[in-house]
Coordinates of C-alpha atoms in Angstrom, one line a residue:
X1 CA -7.5 -3.2 7.5
X2 CA -7.2 -6.2 5.2
X3 CA -5.1 -9.4 4.9
X4 CA -4.9 -11.0 1.5
X5 CA -2.9 -13.8 0.0
X6 CA 0.2 -11.6 -0.7
X7 CA 0.1 -8.7 1.8
X8 CA -1.5 -7.2 4.8
X9 CA -2.7 -3.6 4.7
X10 CA -2.7 -1.5 7.8
X11 CA -3.0 2.1 9.0
X12 CA 0.3 3.4 10.4
X13 CA 1.7 6.6 11.8
X14 CA 5.0 7.9 10.5
X15 CA 7.2 8.4 13.6
X16 CA 9.1 11.4 12.3
X17 CA 6.0 13.5 11.3
X18 CA 3.0 11.9 12.9
X19 CA 1.4 11.6 9.4
X20 CA -1.1 8.8 8.9
X21 CA -0.2 6.3 6.2
X22 CA -1.8 3.4 4.4
X23 CA 0.9 0.7 4.6
X24 CA 1.0 -2.5 2.6
X25 CA 3.2 -5.1 4.2
X26 CA 4.1 -8.0 1.8
X27 CA 4.1 -11.4 3.5
X28 CA 7.6 -12.8 4.2
X29 CA 7.2 -15.7 1.8
X30 CA 6.6 -13.2 -1.1
X31 CA 9.1 -10.6 0.2
X32 CA 11.9 -13.2 -0.2
X33 CA 11.2 -13.5 -4.0
X34 CA 13.3 -11.3 -6.3
X35 CA 10.5 -11.0 -8.8
X36 CA 8.2 -9.5 -6.2
X37 CA 10.8 -7.0 -5.2
X38 CA 11.4 -6.0 -8.8
X39 CA 7.7 -5.6 -9.4
X40 CA 7.3 -3.3 -6.3
X41 CA 10.3 -1.2 -7.5
X42 CA 8.7 -0.8 -11.0
X43 CA 5.4 0.1 -9.4
X44 CA 7.0 2.8 -7.4
X45 CA 8.8 4.2 -10.5
X46 CA 5.7 4.2 -12.6
X47 CA 3.5 5.8 -10.0
X48 CA 6.0 8.4 -8.9
X49 CA 5.4 10.2 -12.2
X50 CA 1.6 10.4 -11.7
X51 CA 0.3 13.6 -10.2
X52 CA -3.4 14.0 -9.9
X53 CA -5.6 15.3 -7.1
X54 CA -7.8 12.1 -7.1
X55 CA -4.9 9.7 -7.0
X56 CA -2.9 8.9 -3.8
X57 CA 0.6 8.3 -5.1
X58 CA 3.2 6.3 -3.4
X59 CA 5.2 8.0 -0.6
X60 CA 7.8 5.4 0.3
X61 CA 8.7 1.8 -0.1
X62 CA 11.5 -0.5 1.0
X63 CA 12.3 -3.5 3.2
X64 CA 12.1 -3.9 6.9
X65 CA 13.3 -7.1 8.6
X66 CA 12.0 -9.8 6.2
X67 CA 9.1 -7.8 4.6
X68 CA 8.7 -5.5 1.7
X69 CA 6.4 -2.5 2.2
X70 CA 4.7 0.3 0.3
X71 CA 3.4 3.4 2.0
X72 CA 0.9 5.9 0.7
X73 CA -0.9 8.9 2.2
X74 CA -3.9 7.9 4.3
X75 CA -7.1 9.2 2.8
X76 CA -10.2 9.6 5.0
X77 CA -13.5 8.3 3.6
X78 CA -15.2 5.2 2.6
X79 CA -13.4 2.3 1.0
X80 CA -14.4 0.5 -2.1
X81 CA -16.1 -2.4 -0.2
X82 CA -18.2 0.1 1.8
X83 CA -19.2 2.0 -1.4
X84 CA -20.2 -1.1 -3.2
X85 CA -22.2 -2.3 -0.2
X86 CA -24.0 1.0 0.1
X87 CA -25.0 1.3 -3.6
X88 CA -26.6 -2.1 -3.8

């Protein structure tokens, strides 16, 4: 979906349930940093307490191989880039 300076975002399918996810994979060079791991952990803790129908909260996070990841429910629809382009 998108590759930025810190992470790559992809659509993934959970093997256990078949559920579609938005998955942010932190690049290995950042995943190796303790401050980035702590920041991701804090983000998960903060967002796990938010429950609102218009906010996709975090589902899962962790580390696989040499990469940190954050998974959220996949939401169908236009992304912010498409919305901005279509409103110009």
